[in-house]
Short mmCIF file of C-alpha atoms and ligand atoms in Angstrom, two decimals:
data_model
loop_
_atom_site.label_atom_id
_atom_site.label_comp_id
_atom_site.label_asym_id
_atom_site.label_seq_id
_atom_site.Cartn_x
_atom_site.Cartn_y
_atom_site.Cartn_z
CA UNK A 1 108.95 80.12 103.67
CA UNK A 2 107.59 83.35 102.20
CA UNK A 3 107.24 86.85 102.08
CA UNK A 4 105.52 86.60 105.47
CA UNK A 5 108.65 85.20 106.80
CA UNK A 6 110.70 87.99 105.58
CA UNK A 7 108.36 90.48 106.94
CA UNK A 8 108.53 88.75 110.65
CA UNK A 9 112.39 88.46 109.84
CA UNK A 10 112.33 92.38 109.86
CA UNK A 11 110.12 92.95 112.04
CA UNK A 12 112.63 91.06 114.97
CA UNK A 13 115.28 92.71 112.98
CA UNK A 14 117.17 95.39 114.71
CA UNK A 15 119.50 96.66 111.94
CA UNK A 16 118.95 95.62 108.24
CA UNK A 17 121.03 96.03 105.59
CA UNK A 18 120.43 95.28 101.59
CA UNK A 19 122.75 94.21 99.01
CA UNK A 20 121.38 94.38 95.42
CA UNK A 21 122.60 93.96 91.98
CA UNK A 22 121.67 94.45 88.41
CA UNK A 23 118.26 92.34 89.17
CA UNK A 24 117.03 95.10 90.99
CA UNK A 25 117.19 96.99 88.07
CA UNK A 26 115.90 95.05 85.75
CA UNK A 27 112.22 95.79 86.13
CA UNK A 28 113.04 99.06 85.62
CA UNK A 29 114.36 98.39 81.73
CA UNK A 30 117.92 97.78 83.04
CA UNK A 31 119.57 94.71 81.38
CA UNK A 32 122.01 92.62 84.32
CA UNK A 33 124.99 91.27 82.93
CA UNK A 34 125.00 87.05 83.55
CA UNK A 35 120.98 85.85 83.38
CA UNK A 36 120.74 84.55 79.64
CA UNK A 37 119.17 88.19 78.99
CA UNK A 38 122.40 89.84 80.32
CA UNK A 39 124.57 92.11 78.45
CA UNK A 40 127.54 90.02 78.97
CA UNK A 41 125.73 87.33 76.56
CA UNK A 42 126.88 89.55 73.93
CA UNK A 43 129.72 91.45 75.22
CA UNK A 44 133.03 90.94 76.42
CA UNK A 45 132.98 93.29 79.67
CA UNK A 46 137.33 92.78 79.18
CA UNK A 47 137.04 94.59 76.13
CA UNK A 48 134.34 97.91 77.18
CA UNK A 49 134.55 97.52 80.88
CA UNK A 50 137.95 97.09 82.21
CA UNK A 51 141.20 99.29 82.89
CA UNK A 52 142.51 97.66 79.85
CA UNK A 53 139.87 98.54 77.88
CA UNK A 54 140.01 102.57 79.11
CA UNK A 55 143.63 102.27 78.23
CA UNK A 56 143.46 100.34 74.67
CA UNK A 57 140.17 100.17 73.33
CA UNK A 58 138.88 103.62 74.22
CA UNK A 59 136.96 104.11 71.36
CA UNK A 60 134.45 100.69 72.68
CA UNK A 61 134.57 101.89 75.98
CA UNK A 62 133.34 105.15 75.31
CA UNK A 63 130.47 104.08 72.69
CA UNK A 64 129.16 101.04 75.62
CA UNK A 65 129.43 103.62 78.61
CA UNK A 66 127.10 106.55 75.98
CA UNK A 67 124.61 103.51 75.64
CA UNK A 68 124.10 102.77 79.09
CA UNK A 69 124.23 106.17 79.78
CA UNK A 70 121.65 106.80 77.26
CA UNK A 71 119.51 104.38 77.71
CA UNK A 72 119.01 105.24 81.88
CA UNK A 73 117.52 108.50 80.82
CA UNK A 74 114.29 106.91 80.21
CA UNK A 75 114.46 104.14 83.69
CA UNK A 76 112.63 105.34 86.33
CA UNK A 77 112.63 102.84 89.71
CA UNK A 78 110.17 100.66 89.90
CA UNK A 79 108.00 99.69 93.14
CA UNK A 80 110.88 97.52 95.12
CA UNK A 81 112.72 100.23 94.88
CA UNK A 82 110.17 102.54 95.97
CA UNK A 83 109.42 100.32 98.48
CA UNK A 84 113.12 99.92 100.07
CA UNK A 85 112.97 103.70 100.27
CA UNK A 86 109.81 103.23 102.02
CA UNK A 87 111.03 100.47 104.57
CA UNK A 88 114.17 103.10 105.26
CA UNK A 89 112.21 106.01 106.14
CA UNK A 90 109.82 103.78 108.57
CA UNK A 91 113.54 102.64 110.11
CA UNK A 92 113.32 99.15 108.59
CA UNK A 93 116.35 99.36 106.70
CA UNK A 94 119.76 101.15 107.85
CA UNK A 95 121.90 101.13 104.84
CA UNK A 96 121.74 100.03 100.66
CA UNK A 97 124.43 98.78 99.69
CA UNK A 98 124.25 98.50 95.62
CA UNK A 99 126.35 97.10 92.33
CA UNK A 100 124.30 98.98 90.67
CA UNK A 101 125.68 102.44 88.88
CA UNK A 102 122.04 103.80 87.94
CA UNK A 103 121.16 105.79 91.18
CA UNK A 104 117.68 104.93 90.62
CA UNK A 105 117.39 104.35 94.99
CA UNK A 106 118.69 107.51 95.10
CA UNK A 107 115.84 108.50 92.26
CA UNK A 108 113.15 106.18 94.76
CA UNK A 109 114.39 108.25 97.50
CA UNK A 110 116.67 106.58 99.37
CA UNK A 111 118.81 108.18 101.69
CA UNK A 112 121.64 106.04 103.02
CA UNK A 113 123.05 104.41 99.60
CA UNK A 114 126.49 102.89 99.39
CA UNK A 115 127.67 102.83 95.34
CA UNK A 116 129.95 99.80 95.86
CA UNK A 117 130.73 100.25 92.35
CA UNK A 118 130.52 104.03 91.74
CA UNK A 119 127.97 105.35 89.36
CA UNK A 120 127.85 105.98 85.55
CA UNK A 121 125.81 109.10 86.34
CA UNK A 122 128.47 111.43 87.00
CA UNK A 123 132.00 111.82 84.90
CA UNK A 124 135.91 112.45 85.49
CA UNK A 125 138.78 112.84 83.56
CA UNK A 126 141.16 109.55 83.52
CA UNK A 127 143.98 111.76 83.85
CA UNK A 128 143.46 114.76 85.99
CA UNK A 129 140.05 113.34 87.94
CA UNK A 130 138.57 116.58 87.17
CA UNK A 131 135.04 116.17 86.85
CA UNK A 132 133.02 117.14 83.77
CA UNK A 133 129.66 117.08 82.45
CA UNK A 134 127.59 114.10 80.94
CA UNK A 135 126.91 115.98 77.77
CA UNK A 136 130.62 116.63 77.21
CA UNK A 137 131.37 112.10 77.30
CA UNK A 138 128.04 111.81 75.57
CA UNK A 139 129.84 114.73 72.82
CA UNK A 140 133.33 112.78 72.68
CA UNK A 141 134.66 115.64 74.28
CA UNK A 142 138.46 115.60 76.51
CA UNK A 143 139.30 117.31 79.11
CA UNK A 144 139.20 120.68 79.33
CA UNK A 145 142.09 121.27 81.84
CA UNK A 146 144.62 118.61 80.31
CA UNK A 147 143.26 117.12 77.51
CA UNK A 148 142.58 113.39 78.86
CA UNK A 149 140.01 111.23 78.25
CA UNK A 150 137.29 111.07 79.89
CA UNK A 151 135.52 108.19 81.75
CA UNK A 152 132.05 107.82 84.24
CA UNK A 153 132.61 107.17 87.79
CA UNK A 154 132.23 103.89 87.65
CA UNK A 155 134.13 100.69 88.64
CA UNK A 156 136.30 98.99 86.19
CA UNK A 157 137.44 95.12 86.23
CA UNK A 158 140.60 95.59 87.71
CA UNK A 159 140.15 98.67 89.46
CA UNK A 160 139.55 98.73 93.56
CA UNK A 161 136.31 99.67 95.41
CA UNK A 162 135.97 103.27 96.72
CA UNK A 163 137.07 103.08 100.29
CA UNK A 164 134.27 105.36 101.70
CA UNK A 165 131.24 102.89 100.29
CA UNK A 166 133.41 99.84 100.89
CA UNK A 167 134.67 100.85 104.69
CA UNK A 168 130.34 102.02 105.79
CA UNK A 169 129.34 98.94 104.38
CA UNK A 170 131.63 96.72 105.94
CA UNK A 171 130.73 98.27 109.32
CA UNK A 172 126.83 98.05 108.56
CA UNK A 173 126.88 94.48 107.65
CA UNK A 174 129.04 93.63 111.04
CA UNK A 175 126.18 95.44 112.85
CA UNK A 176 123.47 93.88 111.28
CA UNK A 177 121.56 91.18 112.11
CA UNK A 178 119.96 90.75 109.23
CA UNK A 179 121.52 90.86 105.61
CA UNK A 180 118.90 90.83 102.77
CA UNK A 181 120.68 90.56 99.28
CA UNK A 182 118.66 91.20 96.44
CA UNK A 183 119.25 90.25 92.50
CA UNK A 184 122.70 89.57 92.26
CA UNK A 185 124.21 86.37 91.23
CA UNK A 186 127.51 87.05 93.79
CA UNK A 187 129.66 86.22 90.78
CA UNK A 188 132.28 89.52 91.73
CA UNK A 189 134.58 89.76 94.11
CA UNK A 190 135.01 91.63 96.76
CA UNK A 191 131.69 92.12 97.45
CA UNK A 192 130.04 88.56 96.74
CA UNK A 193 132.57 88.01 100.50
CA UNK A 194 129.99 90.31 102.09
CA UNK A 195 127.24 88.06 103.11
CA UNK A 196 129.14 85.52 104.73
CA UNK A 197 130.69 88.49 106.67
CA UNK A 198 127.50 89.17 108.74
CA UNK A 199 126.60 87.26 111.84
CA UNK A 200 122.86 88.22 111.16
CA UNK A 201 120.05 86.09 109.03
CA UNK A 202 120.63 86.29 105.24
CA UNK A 203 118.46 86.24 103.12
CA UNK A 204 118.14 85.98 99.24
CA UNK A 205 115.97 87.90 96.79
CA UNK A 206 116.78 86.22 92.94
CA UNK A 207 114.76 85.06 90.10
CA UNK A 208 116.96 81.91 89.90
CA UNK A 209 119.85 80.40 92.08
CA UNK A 210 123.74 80.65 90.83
CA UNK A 211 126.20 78.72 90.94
CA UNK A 212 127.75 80.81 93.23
CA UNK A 213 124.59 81.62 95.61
CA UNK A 214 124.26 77.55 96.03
CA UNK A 215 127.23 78.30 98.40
CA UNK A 216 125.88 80.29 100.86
CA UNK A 217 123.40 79.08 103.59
CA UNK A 218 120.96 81.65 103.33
CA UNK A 219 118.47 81.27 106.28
CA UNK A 220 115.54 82.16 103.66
CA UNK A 221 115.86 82.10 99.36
CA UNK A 222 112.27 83.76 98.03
CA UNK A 223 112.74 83.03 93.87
CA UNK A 224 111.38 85.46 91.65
CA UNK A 225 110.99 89.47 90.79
CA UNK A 226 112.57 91.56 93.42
CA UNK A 227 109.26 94.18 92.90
CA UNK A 228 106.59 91.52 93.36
CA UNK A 229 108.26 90.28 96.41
CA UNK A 230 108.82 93.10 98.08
CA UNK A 231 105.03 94.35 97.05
CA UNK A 232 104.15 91.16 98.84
CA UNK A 233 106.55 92.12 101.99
CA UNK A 234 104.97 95.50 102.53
CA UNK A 235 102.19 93.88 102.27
CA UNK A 236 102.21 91.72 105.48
CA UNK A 237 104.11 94.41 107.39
CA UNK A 238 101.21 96.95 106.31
CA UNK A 239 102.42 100.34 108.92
CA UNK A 240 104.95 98.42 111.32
CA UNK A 241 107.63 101.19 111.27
CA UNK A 242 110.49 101.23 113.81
CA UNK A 243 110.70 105.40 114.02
N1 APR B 1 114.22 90.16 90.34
C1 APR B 1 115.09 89.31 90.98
N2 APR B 1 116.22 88.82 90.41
C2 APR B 1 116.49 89.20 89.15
C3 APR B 1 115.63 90.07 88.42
C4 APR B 1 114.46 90.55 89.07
N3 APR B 1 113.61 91.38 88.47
N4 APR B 1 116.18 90.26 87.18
C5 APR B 1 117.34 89.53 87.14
N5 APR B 1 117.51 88.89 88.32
C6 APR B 1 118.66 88.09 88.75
C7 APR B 1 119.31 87.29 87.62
O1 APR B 1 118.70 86.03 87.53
C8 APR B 1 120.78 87.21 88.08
O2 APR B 1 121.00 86.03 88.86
O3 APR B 1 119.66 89.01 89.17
C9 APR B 1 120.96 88.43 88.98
C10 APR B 1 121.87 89.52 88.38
O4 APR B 1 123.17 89.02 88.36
P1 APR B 1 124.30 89.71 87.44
O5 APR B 1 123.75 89.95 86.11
O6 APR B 1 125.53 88.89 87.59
O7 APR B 1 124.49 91.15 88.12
P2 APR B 1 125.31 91.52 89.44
O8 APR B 1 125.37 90.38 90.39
O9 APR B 1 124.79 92.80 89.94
O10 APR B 1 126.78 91.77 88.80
C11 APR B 1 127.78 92.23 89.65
O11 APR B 1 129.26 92.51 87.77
O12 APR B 1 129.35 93.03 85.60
C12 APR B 1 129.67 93.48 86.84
O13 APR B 1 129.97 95.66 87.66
C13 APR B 1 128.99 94.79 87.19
O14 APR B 1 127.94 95.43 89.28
C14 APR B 1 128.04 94.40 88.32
C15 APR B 1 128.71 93.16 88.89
#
């Protein structure tokens, strides 16, 4: 079973839909959270990443979300995300539905991109959900209108999905008949449910197997880098497009 099979898997495939996680990113300089190079190794996400931690430790919240923040300047996505871009505009791929917060398929060019967990690329106001500007959370500034603190759009442990990514997503993956999920170890809920909500083939791009992806029965599991495997995937479909 290998990239060949994936290729003929999309080929047959009359609506495909991706799931990816922080192991998409990595390749493009983008720590994930739970591999044994993850920032959660080090950090408690309850203390920078949660409701509680907007609320009580703002001062940790605010310095982790200015060093993510900081450090995407200088990620630029890598060639599986170029390539998913690719497979999209050739009508091989109908919707991306990411963890990630980085935009960088937006940055590869994808069009249809569900942020399942918002993005840290744009910022609000905690209070008033006024939006402001990345310099002004990078300068530890408040809001301008009423003074409250300010936050990125993001997704917080113990805050719900937005209903527009959540509600397109759902739909695409009951459409589908093929799911391809991509570096993620389907550790967080709600959306570690959506695979085994698609009738379609699913299939499973990680470096490793999780605890948590044992349970699925994944029709095809390809182990390794999400770029070389997809590199090796537009390889063997060389021009098939669907458009
Ligand atoms: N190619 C393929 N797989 C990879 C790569 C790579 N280049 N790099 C890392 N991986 C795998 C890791 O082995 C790991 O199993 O990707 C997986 C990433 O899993 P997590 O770090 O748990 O990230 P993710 O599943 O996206 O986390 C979900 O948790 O912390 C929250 O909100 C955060 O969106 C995130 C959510």
């Amino acid at each position: 079973m290998t990239a060949e099979t994936l290729a003929h898997l999309i080929k047959d495939s009359n609506r495909t839909v991706v799931l990816t996680g922080a192991g998409m990113s990595t390749e493009s300089g983008i720590p994930d959270f739970r591999s044994s190079t993850g920032l959660w190794q080090n950090i408690d996400p309850r203390i920078v990443a949660s409701t509680e931690s907007l609320q009580k430790n703002y001062e940790q919240f605010r310095e982790f979300y200015q060093m993510r923040i900081t450090a995407l300047v200088n990620c630029k996505p890598h060639q599986g995300h170029l390539i998913l871009a690719d497979f999209e505009k050739r009508g091989l791929v109908s919707l991306i539905a990411t963890q990630n917060v980085d935009q960088l398929h937006q940055q590869a060019g994808s069009k249809n991109v569900a942020e399942l967990h918002g993005n840290i690329v744009s910022i609000r106001c905690q209070k008033c959900g006024k939006p402001h500007g990345k310099e002004q959370f990078l300068n530890y500034s408040i809001c301008t209108y009423c003074s409250g603190k300010l936050r990125p759009n993001v997704v917080l442990f113990g805050e719900t999905l937005p209903t527009e990514a959540w509600e397109r997503t759902l739909h695409e993956i009951h459409e589908a008949d093929l799911v391809i999920v991509i570096g993620t170890s389907l550790e967080v809920y709600p959306v570690n449910q959506m695979p085994s909500m698609s009738k379609g083939k699913l299939v499973y791009i990680n470096r490793e197997q999780t605890s948590t992806s044992l349970h699925y029965s994944f029709d095809l599991v390809l182990e390794g880098s999400a770029g070389e495997i997809l590199a090796d995937v537009h390889r063997e479909l060389g021009d098939f497009k669907k458009l």
